PDB file of C-alpha atoms in Angstrom:
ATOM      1  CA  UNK A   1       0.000   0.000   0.000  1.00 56.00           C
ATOM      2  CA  UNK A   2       1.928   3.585  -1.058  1.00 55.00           C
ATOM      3  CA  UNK A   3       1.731   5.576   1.962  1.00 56.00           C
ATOM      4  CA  UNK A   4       1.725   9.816   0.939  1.00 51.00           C
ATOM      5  CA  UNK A   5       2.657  12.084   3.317  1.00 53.00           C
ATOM      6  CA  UNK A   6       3.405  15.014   1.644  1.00 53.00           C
ATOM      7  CA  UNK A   7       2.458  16.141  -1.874  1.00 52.00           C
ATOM      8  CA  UNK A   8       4.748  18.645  -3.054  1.00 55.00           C
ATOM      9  CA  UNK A   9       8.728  17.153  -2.590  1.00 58.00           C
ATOM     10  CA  UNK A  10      10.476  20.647  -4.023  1.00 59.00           C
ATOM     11  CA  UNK A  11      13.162  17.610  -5.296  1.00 60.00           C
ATOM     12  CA  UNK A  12      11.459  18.532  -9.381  1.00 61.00           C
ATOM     13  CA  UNK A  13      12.367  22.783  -9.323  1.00 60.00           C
ATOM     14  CA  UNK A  14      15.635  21.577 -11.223  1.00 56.00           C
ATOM     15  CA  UNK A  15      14.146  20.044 -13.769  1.00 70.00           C
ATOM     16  CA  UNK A  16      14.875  16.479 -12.485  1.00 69.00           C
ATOM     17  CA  UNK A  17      13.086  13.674 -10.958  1.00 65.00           C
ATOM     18  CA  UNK A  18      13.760   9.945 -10.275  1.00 70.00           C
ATOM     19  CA  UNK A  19      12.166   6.863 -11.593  1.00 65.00           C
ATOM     20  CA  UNK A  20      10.701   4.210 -10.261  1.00 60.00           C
ATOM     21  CA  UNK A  21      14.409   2.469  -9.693  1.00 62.00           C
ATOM     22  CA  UNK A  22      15.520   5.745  -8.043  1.00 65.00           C
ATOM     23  CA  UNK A  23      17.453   6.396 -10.773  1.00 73.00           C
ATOM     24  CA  UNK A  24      17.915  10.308 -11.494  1.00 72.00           C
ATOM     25  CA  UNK A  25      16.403  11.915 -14.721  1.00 68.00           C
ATOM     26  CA  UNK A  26      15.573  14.989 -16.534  1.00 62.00           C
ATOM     27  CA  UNK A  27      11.690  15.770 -16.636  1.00 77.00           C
ATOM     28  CA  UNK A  28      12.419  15.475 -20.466  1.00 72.00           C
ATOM     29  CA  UNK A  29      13.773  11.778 -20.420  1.00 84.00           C
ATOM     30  CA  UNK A  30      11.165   9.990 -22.962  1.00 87.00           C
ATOM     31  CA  UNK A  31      10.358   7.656 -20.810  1.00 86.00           C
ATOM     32  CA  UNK A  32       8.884  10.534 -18.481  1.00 88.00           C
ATOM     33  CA  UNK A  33       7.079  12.059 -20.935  1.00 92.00           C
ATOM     34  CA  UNK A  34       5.850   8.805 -21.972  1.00 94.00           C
ATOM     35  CA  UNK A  35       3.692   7.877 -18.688  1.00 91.00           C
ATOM     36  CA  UNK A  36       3.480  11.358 -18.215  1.00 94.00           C
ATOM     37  CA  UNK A  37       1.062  11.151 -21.199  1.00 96.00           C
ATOM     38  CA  UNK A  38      -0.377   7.799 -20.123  1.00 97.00           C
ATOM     39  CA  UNK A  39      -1.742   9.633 -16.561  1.00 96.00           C
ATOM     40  CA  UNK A  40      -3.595  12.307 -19.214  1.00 98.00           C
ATOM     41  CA  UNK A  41      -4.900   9.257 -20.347  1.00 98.00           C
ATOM     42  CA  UNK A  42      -6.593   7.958 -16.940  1.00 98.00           C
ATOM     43  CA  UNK A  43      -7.162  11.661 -16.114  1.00 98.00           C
ATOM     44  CA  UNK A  44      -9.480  12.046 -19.263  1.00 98.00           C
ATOM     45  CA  UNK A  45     -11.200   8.602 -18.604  1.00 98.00           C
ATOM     46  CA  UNK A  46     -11.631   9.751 -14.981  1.00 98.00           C
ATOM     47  CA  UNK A  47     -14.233  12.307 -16.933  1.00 98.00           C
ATOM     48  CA  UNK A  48     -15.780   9.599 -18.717  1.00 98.00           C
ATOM     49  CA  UNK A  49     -16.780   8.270 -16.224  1.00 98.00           C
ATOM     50  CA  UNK A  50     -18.183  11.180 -14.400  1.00 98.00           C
ATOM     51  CA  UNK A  51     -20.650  10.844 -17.468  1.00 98.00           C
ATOM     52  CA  UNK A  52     -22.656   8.094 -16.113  1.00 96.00           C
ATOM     53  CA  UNK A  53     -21.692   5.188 -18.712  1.00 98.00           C
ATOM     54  CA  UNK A  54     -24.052   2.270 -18.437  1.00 97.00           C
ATOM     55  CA  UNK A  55     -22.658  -0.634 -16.226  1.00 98.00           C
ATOM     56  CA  UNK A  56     -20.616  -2.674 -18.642  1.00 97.00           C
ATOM     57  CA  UNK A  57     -18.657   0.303 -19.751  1.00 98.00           C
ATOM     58  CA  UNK A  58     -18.198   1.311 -16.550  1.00 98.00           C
ATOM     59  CA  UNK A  59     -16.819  -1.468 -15.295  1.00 98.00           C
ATOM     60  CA  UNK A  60     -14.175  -1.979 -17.865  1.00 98.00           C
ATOM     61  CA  UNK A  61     -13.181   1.745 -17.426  1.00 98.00           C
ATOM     62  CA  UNK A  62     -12.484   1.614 -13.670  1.00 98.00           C
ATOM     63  CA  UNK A  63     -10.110  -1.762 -14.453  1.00 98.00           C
ATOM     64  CA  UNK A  64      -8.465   0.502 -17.290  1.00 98.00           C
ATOM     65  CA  UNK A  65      -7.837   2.932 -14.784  1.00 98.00           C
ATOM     66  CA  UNK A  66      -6.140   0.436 -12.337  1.00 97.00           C
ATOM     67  CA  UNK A  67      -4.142  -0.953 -15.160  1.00 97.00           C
ATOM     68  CA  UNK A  68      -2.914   2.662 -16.777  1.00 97.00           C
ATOM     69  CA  UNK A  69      -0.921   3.008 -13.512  1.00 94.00           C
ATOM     70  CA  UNK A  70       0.296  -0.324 -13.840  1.00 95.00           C
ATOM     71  CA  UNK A  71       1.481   1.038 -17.415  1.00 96.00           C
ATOM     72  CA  UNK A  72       2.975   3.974 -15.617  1.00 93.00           C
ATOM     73  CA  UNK A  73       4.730   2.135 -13.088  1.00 92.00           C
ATOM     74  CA  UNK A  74       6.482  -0.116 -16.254  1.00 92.00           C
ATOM     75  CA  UNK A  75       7.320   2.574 -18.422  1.00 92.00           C
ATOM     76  CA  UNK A  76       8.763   4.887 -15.313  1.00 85.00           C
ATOM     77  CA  UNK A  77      10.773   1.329 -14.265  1.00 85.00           C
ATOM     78  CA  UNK A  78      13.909   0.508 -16.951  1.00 81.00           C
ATOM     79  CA  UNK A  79      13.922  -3.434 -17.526  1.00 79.00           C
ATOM     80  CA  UNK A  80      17.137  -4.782 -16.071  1.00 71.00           C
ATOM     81  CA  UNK A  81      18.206  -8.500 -15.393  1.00 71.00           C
ATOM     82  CA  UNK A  82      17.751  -9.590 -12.089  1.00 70.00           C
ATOM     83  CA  UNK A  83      16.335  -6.627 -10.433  1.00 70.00           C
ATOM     84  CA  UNK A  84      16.652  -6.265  -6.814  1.00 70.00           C
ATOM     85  CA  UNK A  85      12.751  -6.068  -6.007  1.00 73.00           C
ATOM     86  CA  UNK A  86      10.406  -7.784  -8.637  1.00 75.00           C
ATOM     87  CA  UNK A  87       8.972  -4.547 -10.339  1.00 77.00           C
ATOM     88  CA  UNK A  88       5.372  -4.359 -11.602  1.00 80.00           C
ATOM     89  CA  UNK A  89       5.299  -5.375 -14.881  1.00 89.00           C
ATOM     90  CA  UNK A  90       1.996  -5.052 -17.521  1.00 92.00           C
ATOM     91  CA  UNK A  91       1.269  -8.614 -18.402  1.00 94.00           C
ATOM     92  CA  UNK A  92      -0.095 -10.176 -21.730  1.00 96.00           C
ATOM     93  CA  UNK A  93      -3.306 -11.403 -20.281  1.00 97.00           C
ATOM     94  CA  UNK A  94      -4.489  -8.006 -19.845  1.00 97.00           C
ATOM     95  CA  UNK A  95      -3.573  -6.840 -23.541  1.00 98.00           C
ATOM     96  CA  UNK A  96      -5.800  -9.830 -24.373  1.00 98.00           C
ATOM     97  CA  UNK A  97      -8.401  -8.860 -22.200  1.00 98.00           C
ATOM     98  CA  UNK A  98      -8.484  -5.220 -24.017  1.00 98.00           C
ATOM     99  CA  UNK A  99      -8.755  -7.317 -27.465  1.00 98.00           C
ATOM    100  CA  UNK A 100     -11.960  -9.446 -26.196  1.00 98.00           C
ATOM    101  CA  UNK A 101     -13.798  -6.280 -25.092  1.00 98.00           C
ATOM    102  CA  UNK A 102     -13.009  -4.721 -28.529  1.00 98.00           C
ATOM    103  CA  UNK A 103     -14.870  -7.531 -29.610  1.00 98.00           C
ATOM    104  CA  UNK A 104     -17.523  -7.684 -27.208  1.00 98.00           C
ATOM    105  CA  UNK A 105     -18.186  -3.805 -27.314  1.00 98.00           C
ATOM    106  CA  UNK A 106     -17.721  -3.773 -31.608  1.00 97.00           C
ATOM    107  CA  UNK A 107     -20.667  -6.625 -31.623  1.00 97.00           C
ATOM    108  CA  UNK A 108     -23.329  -4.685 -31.847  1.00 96.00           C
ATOM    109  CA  UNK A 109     -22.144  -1.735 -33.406  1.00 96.00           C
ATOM    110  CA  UNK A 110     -23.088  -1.450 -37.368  1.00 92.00           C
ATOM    111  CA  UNK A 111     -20.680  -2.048 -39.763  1.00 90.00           C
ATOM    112  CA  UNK A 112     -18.426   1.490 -40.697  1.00 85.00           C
ATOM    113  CA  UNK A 113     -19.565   3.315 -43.616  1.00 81.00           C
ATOM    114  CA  UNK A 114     -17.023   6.350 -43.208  1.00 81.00           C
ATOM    115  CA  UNK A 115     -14.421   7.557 -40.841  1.00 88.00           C
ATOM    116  CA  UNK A 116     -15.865   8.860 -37.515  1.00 89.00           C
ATOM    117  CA  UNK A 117     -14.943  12.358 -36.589  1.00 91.00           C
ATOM    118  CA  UNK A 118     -15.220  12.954 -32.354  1.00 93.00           C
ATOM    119  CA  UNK A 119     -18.474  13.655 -31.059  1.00 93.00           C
ATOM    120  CA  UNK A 120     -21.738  12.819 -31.048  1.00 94.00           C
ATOM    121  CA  UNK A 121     -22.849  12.253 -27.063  1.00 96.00           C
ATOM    122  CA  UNK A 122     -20.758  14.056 -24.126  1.00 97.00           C
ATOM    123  CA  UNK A 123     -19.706  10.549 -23.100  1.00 98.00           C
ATOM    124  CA  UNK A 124     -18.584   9.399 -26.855  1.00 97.00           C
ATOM    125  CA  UNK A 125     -16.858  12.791 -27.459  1.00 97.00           C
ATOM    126  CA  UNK A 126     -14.811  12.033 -23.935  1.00 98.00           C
ATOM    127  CA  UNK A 127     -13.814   8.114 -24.816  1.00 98.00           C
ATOM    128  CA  UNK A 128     -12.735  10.162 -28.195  1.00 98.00           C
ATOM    129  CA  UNK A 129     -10.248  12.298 -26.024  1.00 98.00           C
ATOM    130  CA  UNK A 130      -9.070   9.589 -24.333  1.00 98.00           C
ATOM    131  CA  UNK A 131      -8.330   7.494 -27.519  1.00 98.00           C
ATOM    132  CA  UNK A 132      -6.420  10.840 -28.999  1.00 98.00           C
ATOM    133  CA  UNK A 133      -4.481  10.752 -25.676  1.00 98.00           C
ATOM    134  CA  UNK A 134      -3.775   7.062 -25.271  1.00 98.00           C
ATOM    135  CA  UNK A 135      -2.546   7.478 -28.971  1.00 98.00           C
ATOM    136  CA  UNK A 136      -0.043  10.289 -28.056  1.00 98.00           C
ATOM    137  CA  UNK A 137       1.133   8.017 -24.906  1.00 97.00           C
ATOM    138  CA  UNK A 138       2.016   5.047 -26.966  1.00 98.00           C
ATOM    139  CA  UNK A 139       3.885   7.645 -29.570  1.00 97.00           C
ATOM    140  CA  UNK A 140       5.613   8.876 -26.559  1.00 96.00           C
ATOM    141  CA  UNK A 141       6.054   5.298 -25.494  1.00 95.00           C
ATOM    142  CA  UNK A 142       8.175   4.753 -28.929  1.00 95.00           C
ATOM    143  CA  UNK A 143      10.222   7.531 -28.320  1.00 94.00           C
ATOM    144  CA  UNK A 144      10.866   6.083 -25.404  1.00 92.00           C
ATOM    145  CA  UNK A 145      11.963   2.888 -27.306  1.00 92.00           C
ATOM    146  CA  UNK A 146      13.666   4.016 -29.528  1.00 90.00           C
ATOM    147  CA  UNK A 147      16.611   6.148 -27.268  1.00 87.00           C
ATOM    148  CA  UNK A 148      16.699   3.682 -24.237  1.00 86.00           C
ATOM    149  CA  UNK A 149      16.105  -0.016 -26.787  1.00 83.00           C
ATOM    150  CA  UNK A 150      13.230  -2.379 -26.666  1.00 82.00           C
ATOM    151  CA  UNK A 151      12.828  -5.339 -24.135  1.00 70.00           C
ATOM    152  CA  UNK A 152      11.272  -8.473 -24.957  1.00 55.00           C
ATOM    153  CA  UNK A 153      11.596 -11.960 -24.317  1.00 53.00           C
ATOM    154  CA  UNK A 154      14.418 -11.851 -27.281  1.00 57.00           C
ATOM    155  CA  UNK A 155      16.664  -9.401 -25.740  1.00 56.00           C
ATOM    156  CA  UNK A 156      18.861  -9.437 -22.642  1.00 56.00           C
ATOM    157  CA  UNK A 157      17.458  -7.345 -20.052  1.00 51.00           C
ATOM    158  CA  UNK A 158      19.469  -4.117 -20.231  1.00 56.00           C
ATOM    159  CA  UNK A 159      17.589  -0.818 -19.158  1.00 64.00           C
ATOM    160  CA  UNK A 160      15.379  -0.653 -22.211  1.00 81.00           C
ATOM    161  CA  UNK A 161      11.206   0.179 -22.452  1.00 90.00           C
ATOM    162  CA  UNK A 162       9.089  -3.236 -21.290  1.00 90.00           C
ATOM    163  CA  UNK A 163       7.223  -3.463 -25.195  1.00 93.00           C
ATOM    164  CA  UNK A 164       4.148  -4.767 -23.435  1.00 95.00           C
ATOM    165  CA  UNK A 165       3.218  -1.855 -21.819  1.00 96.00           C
ATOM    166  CA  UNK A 166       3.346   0.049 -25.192  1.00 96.00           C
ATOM    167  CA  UNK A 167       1.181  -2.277 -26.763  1.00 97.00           C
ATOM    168  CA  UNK A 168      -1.192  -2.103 -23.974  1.00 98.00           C
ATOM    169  CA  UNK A 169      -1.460   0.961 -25.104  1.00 98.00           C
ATOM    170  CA  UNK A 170      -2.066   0.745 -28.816  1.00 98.00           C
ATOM    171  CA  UNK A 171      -4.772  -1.575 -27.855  1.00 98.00           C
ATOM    172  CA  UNK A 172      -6.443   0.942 -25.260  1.00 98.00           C
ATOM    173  CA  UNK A 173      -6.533   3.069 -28.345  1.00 98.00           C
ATOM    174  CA  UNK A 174      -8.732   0.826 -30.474  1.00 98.00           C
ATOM    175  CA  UNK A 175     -10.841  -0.053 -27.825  1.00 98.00           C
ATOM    176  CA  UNK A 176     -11.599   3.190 -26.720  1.00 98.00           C
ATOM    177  CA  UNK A 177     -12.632   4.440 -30.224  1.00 97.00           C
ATOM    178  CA  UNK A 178     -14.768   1.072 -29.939  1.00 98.00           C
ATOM    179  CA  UNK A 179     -16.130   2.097 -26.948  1.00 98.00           C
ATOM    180  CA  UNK A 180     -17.524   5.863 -28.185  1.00 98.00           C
ATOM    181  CA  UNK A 181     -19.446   4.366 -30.857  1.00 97.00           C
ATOM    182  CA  UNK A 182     -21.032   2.247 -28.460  1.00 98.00           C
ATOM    183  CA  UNK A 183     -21.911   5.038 -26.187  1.00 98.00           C
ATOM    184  CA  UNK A 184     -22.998   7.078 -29.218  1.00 97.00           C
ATOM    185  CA  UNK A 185     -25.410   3.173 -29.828  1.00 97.00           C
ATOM    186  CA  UNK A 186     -26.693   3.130 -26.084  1.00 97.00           C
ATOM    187  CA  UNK A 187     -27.575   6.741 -26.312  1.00 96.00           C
ATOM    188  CA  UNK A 188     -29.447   6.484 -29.094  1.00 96.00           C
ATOM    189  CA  UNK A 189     -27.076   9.605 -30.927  1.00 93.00           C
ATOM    190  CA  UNK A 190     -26.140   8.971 -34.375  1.00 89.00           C
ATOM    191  CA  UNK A 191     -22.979   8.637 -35.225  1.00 88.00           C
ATOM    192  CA  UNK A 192     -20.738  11.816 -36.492  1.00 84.00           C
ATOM    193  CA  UNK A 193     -19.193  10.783 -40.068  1.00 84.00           C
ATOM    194  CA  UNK A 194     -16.403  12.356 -41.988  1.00 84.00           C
ATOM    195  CA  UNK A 195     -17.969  14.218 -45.271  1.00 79.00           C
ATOM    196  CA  UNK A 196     -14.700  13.944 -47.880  1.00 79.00           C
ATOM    197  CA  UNK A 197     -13.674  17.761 -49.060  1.00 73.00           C
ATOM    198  CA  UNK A 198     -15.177  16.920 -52.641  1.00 63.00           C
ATOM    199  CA  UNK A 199     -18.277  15.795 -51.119  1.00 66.00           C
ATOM    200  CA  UNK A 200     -18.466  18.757 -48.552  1.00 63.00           C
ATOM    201  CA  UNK A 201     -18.022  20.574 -51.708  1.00 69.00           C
ATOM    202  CA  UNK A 202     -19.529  19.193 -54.421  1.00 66.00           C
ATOM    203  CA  UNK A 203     -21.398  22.676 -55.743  1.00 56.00           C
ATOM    204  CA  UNK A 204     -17.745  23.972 -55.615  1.00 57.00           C
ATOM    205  CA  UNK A 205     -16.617  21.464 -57.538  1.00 59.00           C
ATOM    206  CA  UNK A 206     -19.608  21.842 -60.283  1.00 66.00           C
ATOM    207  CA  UNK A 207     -18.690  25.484 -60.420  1.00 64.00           C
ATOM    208  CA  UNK A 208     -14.932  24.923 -61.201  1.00 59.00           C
ATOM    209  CA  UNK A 209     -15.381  22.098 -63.904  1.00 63.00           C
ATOM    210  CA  UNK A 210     -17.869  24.257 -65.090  1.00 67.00           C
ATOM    211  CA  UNK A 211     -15.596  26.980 -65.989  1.00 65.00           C
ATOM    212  CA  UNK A 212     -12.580  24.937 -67.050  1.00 63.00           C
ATOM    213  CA  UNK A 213     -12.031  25.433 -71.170  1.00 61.00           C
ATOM    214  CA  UNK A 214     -13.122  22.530 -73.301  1.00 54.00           C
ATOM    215  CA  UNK A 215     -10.291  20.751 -75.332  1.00 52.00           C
ATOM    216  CA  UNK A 216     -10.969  20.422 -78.998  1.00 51.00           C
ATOM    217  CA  UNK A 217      -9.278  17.960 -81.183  1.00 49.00           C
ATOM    218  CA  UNK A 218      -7.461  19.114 -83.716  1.00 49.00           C
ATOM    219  CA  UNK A 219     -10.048  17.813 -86.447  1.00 47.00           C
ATOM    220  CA  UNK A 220     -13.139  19.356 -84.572  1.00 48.00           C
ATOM    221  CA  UNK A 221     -14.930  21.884 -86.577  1.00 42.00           C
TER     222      UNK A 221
END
C-alpha cells in the first residue's frame, strides 16, 4: 500500500526527478514524458466516467484505470536483469483482455460506412479524447523505445522500455474508439461521419469544372 505524506517534494524545481528504480532523470527523459502522457490518459477517462456510462462500460473503465498506472509504473521502471525487487510489470493477459472487449463492445455496433470524426454524445466525445491521448502516450512510449532499446523476451534485459506496456497501449486506443461508438449506440445519438472535401463541396466542384475550357481535337470543326 503507497503511503503519501506530503504532496509537493520541491526535489522537481531543477528540472529532475527519479524513476521508479531511483534512478535520477531529466523531466524530459522519454520515458517521463511517456507515462506522463499515459496519466492524461486515466485523467481524461476519470471524466468519462463522471458521465454516467451504463454498467458494462463502466466497469471496464475503472479496471483501465487500475491498469494505466500499472502502465505507468512499467514505463517509469527501466527493464534490467535480475532486479533487486520484482517490479510491476503489464502482463499479456491483460492486452488480451483489451482485445476481447473490442470484440464484445464492436458486436453490436453497425458495420463502418465512413471515418468517424469525435463527437456525437458528451460521453462518446470524452472516450474520443481519451483514444487521442492514449494514442499520443504510446507515440511517446516509442520515443521512449527508440533512445533507451526495446525489451522483450528476445533481448537481454538491459535498461530498455518493457514493449508490453506500449502495446497495452495501442490496444487501449482501439478499444476506446470502440467504446464511443457504443456510447454514441446506447444513447441512441447517431454517429458523427467524416464528409470527404469533394463531397463537402460538391457545388464547388460543379462550379470549377464548369468553368474549365473545353479541349478540342485538332479535327473538330
Amino acid at each position: 500500500m503507497v503511503n503519501l505524506t506530503r504532496i509537493y517534494t520541491r526535489t522537481g524545481d531543477a528540472g529532475r526527478t527519479r524513476l521508479s528504480n531511483n534512478e535520477e532523470t531529466a523531466k524530459t527523459d522519454p520515458r517521463v514524458e511517456a507515462y506522463g502522457c499515459t496519466d492524461e490518459t486515466n485523467s481524461a477517462l476519470g471524466v468519462a466516467l463522471a458521465l454516467g456510462p451504463d454498467e458494462k462500460l463502466r466497469e471496464a473503465l475503472v479496471l483501465i484505470q487500475n491498469e494505466l498506472f500499472d502502465v505507468g509504473a512499467d514505463l517509469s521502471n527501466p527493464v534490467v536483469a535480475n532486479p533487486e525487487w520484482e517490479p510491476l510489470r503489464v502482463v499479456q493477459s491483460s492486452i488480451d483482455r483489451l482485445e476481447r472487449w473490442c470484440d464484445e463492445f464492436g458486436e453490436p455496433l453497425p458495420n463502418l460506412r465512413s471515418f468517424i470524426l469525435p463527437g456525437g454524445c458528451p460521453l462518446a466525445a470524452q472516450l474520443h479524447i481519451a483514444r487521442s491521448f492514449a494514442r499520443r502516450a504510446e507515440r511517446r512510449a516509442w520515443e521512449a523505445v527508440e533512445a533507451f532499446g526495446p525489451e522483450d523476451e528476445r533481448a537481454e534485459p538491459h535498461g530498455g522500455v518493457s514493449l508490453l506496456a506500449v502495446k497495452y497501449l495501442n490496444r487501449l486506443s482501439d478499444l476506446l474508439f470502440t467504446m464511443a461508438r457504443y456510447a454514441n449506440l446506447v444513447a441512441g445519438h447517431d454517429e458523427v461521419l467524416w464528409l470527404p472535401g469533394g463531397e463537402r463541396n460538391a457545388a464547388h466542384a460543379e462550379q470549377v469544372a464548369a468553368a474549365r475550357p473545353v479541349h478540342r481535337s485538332a479535327g473538330a470543326q
